[in-house]
Structure formats: structure tokens, C-alpha cells
Coordinates of C-alpha atoms in Angstrom, one line a residue:
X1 CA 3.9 -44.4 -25.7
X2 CA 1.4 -42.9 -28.2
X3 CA -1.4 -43.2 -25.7
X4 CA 0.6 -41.6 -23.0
X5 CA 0.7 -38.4 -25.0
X6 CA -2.7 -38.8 -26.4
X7 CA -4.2 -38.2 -23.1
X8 CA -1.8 -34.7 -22.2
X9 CA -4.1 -33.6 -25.2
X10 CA -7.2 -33.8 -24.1
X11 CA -8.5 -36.5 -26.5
X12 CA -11.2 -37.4 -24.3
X13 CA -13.2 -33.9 -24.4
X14 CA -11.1 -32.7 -21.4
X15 CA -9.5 -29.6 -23.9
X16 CA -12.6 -27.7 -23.1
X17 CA -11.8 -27.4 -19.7
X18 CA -8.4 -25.8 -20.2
X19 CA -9.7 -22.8 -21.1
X20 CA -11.8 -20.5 -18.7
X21 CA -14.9 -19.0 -19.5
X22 CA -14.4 -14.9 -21.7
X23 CA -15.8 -13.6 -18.4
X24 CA -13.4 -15.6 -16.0
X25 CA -10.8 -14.8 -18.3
X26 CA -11.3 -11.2 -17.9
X27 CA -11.9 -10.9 -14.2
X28 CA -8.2 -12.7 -13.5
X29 CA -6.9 -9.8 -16.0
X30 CA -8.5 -7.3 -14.6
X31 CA -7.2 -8.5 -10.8
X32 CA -3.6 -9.5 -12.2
X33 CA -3.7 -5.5 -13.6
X34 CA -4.7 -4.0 -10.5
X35 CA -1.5 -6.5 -8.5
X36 CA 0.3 -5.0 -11.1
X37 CA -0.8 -1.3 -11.0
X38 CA -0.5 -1.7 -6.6
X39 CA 3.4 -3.0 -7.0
X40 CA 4.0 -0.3 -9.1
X41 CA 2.7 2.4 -7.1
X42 CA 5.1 0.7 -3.7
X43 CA 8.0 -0.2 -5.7
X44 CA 10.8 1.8 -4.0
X45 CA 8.6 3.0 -1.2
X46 CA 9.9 1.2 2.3
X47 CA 6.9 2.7 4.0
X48 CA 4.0 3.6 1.7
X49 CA 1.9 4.9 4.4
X50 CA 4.4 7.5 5.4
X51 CA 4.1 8.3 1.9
X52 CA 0.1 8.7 1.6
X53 CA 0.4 11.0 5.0
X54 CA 2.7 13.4 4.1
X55 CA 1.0 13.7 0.3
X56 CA -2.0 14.1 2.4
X57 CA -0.4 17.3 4.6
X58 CA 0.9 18.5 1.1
X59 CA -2.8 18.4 -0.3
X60 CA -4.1 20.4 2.9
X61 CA -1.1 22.9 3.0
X62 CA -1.6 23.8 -0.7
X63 CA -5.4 24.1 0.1
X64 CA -5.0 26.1 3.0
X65 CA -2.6 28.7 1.1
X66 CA -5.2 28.8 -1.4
X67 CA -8.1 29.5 0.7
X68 CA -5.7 32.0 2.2
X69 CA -5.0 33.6 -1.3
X70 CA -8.7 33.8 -1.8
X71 CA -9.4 35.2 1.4
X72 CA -6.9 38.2 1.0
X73 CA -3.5 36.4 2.8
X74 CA -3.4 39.8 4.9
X75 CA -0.4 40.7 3.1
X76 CA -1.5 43.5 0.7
X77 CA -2.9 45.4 3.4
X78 CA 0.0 45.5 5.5
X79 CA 2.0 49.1 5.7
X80 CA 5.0 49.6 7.0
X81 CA 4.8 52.5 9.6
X82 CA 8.1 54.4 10.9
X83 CA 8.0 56.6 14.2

């Protein structure tokens, strides 16, 4: 029985193996983060690319009105005219 659990300890120069390299280490943390980072940004979302699109038209309204703002809009020189 006591060799049985001497060998689920690695008695026989098999503990180094348990443990992956600093670099390997930190490359499955970084990639377990970015799973992470990815189901957060979808959770709740049905249809995430519906989602990116319409941010996208948001991004290109709000740019147009700007350029619009910058351009003049057309708006100040408008006068109302009775006859």
C-alpha cells in the first residue's frame, strides 16, 4: 500500500514533469484570459454579429453628423422667407 502512493508522488523524478515550463505557463494564461475576455464580451448577446454591425452604422452615423457639423450642417444659413 505504501508503494502504491509513493509512486502518485513522483518519487521517481517524474514531479518535474508536472509542472510546465514559466513560459508555457504563461502562454495557457494569457489564452485562458483572452477565452475569458471573448465570453464576456457575447454573454447575453444571441447574435453578436448583429451586434458589431449596428455598433458599426452607430460609429459611421456619429462620424458623418460630425463631418456635417464641421462642414457647416447647412442649418445656420437657412432663412425663413414669407411672401
Amino acid at each position: 500500500m505504501g508503494s502504491l502512493c509513493s509512486s502518485c508522488f513522483g518519487s521517481n523524478g517524474e514531479s518535474s514533469n508536472l509542472m510546465p515550463s514559466p513560459e508555457t505557463r504563461r502562454r495557457q494564461q494569457l489564452e485562458a484570459a483572452e477565452r475569458r475576455r471573448e465570453e464576456n464580451e457575447h454573454r447575453g448577446i444571441k447574435n453578436p454579429e448583429s451586434v458589431r454591425r449596428q455598433q458599426q452604422r452607430a460609429e459611421e452615423l456619429a462620424r458623418r453628423e460630425d463631418e456635417a457639423a464641421r462642414m457647416g450642417g447647412g442649418a445656420p444659413n437657412l432663412k425663413w422667407q414669407s411672401n
